PDB file of N, CA and C in Angstrom:
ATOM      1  N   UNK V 138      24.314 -50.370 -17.821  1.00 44.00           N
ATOM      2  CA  UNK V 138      24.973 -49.094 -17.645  1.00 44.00           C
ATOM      3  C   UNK V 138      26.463 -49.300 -17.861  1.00 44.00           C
ATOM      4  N   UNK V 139      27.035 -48.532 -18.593  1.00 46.00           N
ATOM      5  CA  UNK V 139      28.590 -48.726 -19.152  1.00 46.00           C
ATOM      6  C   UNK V 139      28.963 -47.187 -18.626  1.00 46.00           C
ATOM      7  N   UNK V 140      30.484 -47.574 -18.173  1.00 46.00           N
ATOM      8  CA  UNK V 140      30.877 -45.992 -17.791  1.00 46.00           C
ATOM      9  C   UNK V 140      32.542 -46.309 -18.582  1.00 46.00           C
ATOM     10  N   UNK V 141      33.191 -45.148 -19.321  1.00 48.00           N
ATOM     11  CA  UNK V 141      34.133 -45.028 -19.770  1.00 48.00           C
ATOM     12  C   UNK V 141      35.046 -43.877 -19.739  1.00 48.00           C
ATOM     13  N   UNK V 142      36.004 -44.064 -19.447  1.00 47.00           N
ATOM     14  CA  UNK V 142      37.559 -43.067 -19.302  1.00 47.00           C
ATOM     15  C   UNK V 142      38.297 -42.455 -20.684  1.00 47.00           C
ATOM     16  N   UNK V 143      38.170 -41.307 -21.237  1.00 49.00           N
ATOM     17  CA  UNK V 143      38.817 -41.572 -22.317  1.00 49.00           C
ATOM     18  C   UNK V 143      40.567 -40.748 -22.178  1.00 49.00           C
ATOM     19  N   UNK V 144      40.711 -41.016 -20.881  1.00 50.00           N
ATOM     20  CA  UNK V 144      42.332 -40.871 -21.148  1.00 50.00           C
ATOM     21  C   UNK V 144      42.552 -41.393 -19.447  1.00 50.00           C
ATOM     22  N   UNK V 145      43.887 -41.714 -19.176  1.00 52.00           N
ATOM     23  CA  UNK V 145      44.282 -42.402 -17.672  1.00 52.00           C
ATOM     24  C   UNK V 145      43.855 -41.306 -16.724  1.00 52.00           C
ATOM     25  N   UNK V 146      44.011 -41.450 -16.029  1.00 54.00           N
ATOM     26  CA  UNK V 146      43.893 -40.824 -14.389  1.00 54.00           C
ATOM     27  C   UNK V 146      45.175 -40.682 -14.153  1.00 54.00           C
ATOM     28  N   UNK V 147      45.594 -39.854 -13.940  1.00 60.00           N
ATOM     29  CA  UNK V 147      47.046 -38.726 -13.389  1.00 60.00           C
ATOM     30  C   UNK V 147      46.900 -38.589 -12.061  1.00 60.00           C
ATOM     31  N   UNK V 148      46.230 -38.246 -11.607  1.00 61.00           N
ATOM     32  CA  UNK V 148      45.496 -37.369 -10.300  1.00 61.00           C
ATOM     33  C   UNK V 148      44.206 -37.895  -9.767  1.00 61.00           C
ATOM     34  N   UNK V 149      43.647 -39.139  -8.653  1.00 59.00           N
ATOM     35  CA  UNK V 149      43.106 -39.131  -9.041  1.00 59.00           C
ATOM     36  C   UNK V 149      41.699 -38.318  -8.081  1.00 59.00           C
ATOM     37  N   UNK V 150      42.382 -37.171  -7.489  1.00 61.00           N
ATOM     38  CA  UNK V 150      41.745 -36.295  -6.863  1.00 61.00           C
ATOM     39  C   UNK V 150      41.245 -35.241  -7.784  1.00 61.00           C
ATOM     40  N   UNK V 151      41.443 -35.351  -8.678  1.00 66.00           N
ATOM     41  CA  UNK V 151      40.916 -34.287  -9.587  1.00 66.00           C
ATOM     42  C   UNK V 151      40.011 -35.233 -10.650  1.00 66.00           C
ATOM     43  N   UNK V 152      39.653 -35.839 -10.608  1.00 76.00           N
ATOM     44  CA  UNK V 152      39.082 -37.305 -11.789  1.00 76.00           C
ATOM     45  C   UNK V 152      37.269 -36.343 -11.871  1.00 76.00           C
ATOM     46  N   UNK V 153      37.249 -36.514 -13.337  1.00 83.00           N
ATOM     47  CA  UNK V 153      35.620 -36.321 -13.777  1.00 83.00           C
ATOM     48  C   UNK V 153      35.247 -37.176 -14.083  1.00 83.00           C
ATOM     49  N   UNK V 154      34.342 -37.903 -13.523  1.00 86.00           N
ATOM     50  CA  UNK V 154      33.308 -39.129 -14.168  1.00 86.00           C
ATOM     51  C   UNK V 154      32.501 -39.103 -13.254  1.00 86.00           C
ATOM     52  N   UNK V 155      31.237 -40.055 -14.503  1.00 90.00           N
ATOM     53  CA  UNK V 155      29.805 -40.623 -13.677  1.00 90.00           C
ATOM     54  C   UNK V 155      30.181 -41.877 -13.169  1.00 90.00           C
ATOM     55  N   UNK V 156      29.778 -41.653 -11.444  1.00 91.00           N
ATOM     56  CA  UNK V 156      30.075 -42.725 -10.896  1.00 91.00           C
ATOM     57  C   UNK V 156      28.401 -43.768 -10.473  1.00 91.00           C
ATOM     58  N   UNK V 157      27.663 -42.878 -10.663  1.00 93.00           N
ATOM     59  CA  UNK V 157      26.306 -43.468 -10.344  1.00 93.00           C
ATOM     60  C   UNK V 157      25.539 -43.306 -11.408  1.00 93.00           C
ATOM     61  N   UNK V 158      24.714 -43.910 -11.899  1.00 93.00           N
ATOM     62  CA  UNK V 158      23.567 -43.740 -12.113  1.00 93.00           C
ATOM     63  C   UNK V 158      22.308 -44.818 -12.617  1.00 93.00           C
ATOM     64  N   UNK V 159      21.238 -44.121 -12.333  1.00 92.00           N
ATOM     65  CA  UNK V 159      20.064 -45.152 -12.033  1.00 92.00           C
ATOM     66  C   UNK V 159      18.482 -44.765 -12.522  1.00 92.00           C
ATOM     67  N   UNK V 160      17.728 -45.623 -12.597  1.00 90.00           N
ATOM     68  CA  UNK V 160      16.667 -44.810 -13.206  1.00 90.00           C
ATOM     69  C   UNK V 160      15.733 -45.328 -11.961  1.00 90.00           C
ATOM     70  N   UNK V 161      14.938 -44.030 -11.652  1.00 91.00           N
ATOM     71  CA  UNK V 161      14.064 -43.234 -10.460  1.00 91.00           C
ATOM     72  C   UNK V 161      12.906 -43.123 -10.956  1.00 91.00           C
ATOM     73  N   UNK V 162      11.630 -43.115 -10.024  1.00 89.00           N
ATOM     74  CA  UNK V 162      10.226 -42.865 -10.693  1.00 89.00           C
ATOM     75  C   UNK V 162      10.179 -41.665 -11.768  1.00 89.00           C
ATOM     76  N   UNK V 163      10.861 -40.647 -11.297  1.00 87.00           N
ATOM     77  CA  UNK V 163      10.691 -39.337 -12.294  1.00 87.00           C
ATOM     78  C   UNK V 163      11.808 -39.121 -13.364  1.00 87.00           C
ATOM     79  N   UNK V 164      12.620 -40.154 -13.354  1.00 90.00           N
ATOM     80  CA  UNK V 164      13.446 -40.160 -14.428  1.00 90.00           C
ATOM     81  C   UNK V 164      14.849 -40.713 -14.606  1.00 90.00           C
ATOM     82  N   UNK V 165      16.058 -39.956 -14.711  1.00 92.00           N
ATOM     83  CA  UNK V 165      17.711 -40.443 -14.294  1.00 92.00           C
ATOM     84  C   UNK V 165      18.124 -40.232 -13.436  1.00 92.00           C
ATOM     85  N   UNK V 166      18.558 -40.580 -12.586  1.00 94.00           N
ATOM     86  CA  UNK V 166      19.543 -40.170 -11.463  1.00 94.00           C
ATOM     87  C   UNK V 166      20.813 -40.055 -11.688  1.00 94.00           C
ATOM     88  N   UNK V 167      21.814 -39.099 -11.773  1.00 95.00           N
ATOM     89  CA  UNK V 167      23.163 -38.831 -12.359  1.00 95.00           C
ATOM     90  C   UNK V 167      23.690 -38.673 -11.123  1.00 95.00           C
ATOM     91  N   UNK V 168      25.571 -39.244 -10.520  1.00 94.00           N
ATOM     92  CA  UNK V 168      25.960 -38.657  -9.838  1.00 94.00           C
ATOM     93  C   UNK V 168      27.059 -38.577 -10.267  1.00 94.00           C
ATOM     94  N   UNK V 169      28.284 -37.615 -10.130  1.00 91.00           N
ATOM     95  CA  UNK V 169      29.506 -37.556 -10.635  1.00 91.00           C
ATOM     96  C   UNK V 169      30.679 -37.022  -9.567  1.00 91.00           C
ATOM     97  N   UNK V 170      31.487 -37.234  -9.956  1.00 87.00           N
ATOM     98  CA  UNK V 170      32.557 -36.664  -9.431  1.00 87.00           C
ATOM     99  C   UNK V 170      33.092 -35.808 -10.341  1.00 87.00           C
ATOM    100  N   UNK V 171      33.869 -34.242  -9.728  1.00 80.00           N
ATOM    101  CA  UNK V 171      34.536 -33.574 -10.412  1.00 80.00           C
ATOM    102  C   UNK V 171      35.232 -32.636  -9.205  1.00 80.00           C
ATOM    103  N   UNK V 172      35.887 -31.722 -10.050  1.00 75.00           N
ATOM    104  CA  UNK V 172      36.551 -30.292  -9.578  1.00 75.00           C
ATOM    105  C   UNK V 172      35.382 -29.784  -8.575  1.00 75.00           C
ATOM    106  N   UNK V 173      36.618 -29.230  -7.843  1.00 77.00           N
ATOM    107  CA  UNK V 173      35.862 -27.855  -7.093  1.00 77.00           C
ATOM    108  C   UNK V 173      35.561 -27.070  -7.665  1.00 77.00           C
ATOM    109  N   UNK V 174      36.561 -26.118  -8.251  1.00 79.00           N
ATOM    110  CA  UNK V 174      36.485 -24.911  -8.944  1.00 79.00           C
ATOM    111  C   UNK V 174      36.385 -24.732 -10.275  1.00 79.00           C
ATOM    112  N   UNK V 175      35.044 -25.868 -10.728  1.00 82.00           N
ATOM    113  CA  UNK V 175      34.978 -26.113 -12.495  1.00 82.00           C
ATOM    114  C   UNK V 175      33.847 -25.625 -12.749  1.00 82.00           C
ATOM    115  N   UNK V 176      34.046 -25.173 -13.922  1.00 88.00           N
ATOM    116  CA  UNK V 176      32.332 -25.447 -14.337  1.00 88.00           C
ATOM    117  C   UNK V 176      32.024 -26.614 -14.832  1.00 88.00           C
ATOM    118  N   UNK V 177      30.844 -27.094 -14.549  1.00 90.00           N
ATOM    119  CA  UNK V 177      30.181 -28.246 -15.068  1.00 90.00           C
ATOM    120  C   UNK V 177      29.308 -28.496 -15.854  1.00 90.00           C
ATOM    121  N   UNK V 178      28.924 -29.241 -16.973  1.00 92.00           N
ATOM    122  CA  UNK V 178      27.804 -29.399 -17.781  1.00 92.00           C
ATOM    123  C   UNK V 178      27.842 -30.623 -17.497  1.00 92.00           C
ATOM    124  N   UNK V 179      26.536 -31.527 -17.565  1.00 93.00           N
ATOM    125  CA  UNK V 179      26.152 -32.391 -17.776  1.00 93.00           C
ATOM    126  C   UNK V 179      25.122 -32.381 -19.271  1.00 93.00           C
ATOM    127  N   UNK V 180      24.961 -32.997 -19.614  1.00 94.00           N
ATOM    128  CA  UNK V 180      24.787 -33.041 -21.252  1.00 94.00           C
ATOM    129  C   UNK V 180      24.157 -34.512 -21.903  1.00 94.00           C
ATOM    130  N   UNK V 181      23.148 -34.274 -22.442  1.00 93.00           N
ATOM    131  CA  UNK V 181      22.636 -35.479 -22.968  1.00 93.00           C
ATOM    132  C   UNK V 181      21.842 -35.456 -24.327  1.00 93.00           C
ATOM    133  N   UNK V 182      22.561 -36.887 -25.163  1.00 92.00           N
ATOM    134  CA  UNK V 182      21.781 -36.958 -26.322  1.00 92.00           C
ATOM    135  C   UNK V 182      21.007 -38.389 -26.675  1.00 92.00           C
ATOM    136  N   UNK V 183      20.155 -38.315 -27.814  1.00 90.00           N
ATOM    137  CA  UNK V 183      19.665 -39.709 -28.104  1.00 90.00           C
ATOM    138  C   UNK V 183      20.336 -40.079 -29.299  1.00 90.00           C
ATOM    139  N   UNK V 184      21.488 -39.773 -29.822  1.00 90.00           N
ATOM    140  CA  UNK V 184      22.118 -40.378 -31.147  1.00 90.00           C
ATOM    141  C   UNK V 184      23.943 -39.867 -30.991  1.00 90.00           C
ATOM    142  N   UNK V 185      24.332 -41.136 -31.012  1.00 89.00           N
ATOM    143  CA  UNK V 185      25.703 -40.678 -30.559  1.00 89.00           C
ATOM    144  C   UNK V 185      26.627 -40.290 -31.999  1.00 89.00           C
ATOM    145  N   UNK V 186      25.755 -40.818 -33.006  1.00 90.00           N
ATOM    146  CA  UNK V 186      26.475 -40.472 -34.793  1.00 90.00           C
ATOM    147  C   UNK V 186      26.059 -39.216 -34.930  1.00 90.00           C
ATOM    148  N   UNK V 187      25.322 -38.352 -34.142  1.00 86.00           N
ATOM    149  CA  UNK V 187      25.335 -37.048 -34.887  1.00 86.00           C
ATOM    150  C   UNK V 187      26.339 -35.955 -33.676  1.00 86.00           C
ATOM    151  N   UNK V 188      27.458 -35.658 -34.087  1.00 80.00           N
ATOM    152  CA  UNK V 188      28.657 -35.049 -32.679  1.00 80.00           C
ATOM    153  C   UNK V 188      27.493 -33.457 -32.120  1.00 80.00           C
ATOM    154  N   UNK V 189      26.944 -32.999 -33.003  1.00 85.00           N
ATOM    155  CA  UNK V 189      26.472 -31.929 -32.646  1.00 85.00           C
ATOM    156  C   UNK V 189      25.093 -31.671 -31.783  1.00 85.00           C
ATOM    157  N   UNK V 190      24.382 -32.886 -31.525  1.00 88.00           N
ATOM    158  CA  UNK V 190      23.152 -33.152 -30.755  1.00 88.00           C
ATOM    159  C   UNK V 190      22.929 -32.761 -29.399  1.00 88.00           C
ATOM    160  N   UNK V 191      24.047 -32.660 -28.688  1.00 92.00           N
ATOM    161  CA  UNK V 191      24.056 -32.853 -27.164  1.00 92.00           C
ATOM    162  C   UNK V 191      23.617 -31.275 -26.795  1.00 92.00           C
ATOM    163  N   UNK V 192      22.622 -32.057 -25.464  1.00 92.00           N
ATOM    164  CA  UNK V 192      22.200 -30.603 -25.173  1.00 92.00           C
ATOM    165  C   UNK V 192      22.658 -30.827 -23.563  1.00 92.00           C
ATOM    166  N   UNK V 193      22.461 -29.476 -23.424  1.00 93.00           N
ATOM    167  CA  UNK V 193      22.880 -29.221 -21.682  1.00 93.00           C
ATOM    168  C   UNK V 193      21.702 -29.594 -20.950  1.00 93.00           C
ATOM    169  N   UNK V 194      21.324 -30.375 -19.836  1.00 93.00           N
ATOM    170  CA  UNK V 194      20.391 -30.447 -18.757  1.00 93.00           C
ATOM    171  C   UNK V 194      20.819 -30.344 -17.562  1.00 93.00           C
ATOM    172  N   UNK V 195      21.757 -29.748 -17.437  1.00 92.00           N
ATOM    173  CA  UNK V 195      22.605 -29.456 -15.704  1.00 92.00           C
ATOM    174  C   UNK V 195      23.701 -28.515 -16.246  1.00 92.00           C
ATOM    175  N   UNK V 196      23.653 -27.530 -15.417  1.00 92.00           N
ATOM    176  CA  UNK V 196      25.012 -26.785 -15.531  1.00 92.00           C
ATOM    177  C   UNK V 196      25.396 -26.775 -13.933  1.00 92.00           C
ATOM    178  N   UNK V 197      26.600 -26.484 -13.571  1.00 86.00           N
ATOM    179  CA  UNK V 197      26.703 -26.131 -12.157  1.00 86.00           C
ATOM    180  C   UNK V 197      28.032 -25.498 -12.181  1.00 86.00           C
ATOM    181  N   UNK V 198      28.198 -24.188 -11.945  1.00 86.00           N
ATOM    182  CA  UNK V 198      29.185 -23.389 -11.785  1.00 86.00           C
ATOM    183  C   UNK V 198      30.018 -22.835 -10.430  1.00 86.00           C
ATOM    184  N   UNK V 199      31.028 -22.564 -10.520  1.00 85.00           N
ATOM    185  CA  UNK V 199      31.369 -22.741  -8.924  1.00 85.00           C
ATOM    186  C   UNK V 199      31.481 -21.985  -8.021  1.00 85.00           C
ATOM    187  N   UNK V 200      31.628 -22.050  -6.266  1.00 81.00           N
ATOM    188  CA  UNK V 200      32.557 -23.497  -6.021  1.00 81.00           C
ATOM    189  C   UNK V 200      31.542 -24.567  -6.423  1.00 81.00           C
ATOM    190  N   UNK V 201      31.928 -25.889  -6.525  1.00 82.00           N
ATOM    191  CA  UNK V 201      31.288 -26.903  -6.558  1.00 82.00           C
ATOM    192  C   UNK V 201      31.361 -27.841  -6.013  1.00 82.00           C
ATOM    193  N   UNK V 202      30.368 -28.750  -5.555  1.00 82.00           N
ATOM    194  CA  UNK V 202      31.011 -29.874  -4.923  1.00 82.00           C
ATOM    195  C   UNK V 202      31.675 -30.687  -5.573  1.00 82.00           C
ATOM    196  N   UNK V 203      32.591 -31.602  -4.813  1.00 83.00           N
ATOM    197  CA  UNK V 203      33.602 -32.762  -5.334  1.00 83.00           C
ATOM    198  C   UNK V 203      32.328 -33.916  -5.878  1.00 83.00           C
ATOM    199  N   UNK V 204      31.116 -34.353  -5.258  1.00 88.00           N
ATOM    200  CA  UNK V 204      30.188 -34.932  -5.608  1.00 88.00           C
ATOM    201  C   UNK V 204      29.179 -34.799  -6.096  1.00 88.00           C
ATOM    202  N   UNK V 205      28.421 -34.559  -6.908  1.00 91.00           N
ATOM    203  CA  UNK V 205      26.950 -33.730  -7.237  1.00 91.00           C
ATOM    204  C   UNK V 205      26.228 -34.944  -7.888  1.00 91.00           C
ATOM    205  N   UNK V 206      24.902 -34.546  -7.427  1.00 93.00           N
ATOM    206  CA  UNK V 206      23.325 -35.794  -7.709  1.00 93.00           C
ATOM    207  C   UNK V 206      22.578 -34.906  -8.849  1.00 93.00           C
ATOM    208  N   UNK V 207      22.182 -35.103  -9.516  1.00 93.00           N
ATOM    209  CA  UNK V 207      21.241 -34.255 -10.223  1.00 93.00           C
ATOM    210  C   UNK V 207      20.068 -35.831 -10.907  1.00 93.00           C
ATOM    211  N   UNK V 208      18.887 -34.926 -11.045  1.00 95.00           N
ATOM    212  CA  UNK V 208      17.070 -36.138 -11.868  1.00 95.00           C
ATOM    213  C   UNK V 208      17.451 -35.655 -12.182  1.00 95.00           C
ATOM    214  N   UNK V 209      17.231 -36.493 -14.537  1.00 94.00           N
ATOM    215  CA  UNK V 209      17.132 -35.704 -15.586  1.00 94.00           C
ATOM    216  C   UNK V 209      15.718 -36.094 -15.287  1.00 94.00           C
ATOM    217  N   UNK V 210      15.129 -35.610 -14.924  1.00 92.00           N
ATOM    218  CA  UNK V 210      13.320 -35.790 -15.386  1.00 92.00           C
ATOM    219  C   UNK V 210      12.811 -35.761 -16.791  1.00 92.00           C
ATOM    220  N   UNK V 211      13.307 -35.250 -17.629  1.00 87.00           N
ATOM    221  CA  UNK V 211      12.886 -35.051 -19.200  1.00 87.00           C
ATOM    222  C   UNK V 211      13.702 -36.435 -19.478  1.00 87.00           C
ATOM    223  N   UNK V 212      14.132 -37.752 -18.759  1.00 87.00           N
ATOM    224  CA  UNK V 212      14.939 -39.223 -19.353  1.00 87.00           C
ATOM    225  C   UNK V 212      12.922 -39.619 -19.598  1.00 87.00           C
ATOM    226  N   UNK V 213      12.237 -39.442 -19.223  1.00 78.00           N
ATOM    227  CA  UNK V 213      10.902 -40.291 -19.195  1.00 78.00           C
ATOM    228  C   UNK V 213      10.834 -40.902 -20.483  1.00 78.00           C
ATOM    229  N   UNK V 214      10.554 -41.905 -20.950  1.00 78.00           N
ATOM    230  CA  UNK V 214      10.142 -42.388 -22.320  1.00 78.00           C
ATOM    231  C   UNK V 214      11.081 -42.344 -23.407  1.00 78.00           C
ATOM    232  N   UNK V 215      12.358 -42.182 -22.712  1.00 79.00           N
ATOM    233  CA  UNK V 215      12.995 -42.011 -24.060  1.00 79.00           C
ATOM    234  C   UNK V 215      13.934 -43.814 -24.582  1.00 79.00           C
ATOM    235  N   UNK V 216      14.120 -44.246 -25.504  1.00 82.00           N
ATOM    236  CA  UNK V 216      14.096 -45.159 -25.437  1.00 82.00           C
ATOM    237  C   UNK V 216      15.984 -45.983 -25.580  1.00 82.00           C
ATOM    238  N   UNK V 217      16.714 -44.474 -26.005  1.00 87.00           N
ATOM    239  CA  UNK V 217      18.009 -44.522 -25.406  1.00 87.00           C
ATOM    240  C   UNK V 217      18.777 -42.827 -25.434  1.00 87.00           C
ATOM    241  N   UNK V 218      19.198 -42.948 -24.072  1.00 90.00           N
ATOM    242  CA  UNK V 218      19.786 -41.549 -23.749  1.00 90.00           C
ATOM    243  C   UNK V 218      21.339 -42.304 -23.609  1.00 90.00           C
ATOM    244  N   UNK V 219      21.809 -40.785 -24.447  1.00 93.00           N
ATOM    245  CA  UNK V 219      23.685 -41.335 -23.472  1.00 93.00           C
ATOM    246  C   UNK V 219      23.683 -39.528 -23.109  1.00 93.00           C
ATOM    247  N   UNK V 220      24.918 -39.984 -22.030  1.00 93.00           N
ATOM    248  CA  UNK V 220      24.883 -38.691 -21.077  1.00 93.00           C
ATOM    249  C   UNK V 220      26.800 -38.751 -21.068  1.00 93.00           C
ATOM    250  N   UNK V 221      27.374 -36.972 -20.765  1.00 92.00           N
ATOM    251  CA  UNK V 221      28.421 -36.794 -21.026  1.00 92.00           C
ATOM    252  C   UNK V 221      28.566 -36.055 -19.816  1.00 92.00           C
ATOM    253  N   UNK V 222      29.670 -35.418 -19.355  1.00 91.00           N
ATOM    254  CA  UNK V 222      30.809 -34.653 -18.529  1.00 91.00           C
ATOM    255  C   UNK V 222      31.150 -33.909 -19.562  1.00 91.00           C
ATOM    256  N   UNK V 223      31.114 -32.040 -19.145  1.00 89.00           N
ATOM    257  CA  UNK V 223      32.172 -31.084 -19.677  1.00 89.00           C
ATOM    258  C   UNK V 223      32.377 -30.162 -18.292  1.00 89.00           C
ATOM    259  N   UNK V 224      33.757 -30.001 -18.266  1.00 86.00           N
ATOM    260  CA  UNK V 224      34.357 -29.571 -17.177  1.00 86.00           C
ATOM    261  C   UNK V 224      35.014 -28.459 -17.521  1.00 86.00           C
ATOM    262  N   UNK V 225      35.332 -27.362 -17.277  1.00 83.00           N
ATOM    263  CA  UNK V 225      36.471 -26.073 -17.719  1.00 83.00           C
ATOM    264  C   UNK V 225      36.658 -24.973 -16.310  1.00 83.00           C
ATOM    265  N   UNK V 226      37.921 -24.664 -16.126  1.00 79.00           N
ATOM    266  CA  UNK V 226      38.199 -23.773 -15.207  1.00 79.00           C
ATOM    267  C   UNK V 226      38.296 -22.349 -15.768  1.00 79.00           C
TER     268      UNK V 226
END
């Protein structure tokens, strides 16, 4: 499991990233940190060369928690998933 930043931390009470995750009998276990007052997507694809692939499997709109858990249950059998953060106020 690799987790990556693609710009510094300013703040780091306001920081979006996956800080957990793990694979569970029924599938992924995602946990993240974000905003209160964001919307959230969580988002996952199986090919990181095609930019337009990613689909939504979590939305969560707000308030929101600072922490959120979400199963991808549809991770079953797949033989590589990458998973993203989109955040907007």
């Amino acid at each position: 499991v690799a987790f990556m930043l693609a710009a510094p931390v300013v703040n780091p009470v306001s920081i979006l990233a996956i800080v957990n995750l793990v694979a569970v009998s029924n599938g992924v276990q995602l946990t993240w940190m974000g905003g209160s007052n964001s919307y959230q997507y969580l988002e996952c694809s199986t090919n990181l060369l095609v930019t337009n692939q990613w689909s939504a499997i979590f939305s969560n709109l707000p308030p929101t928690a600072s922490v959120v858990t979400n199963v991808d249950t549809g991770a079953g059998g797949a033989e590589n998933l990458f998973y993203r953060l989109r955040a907007h106020r």
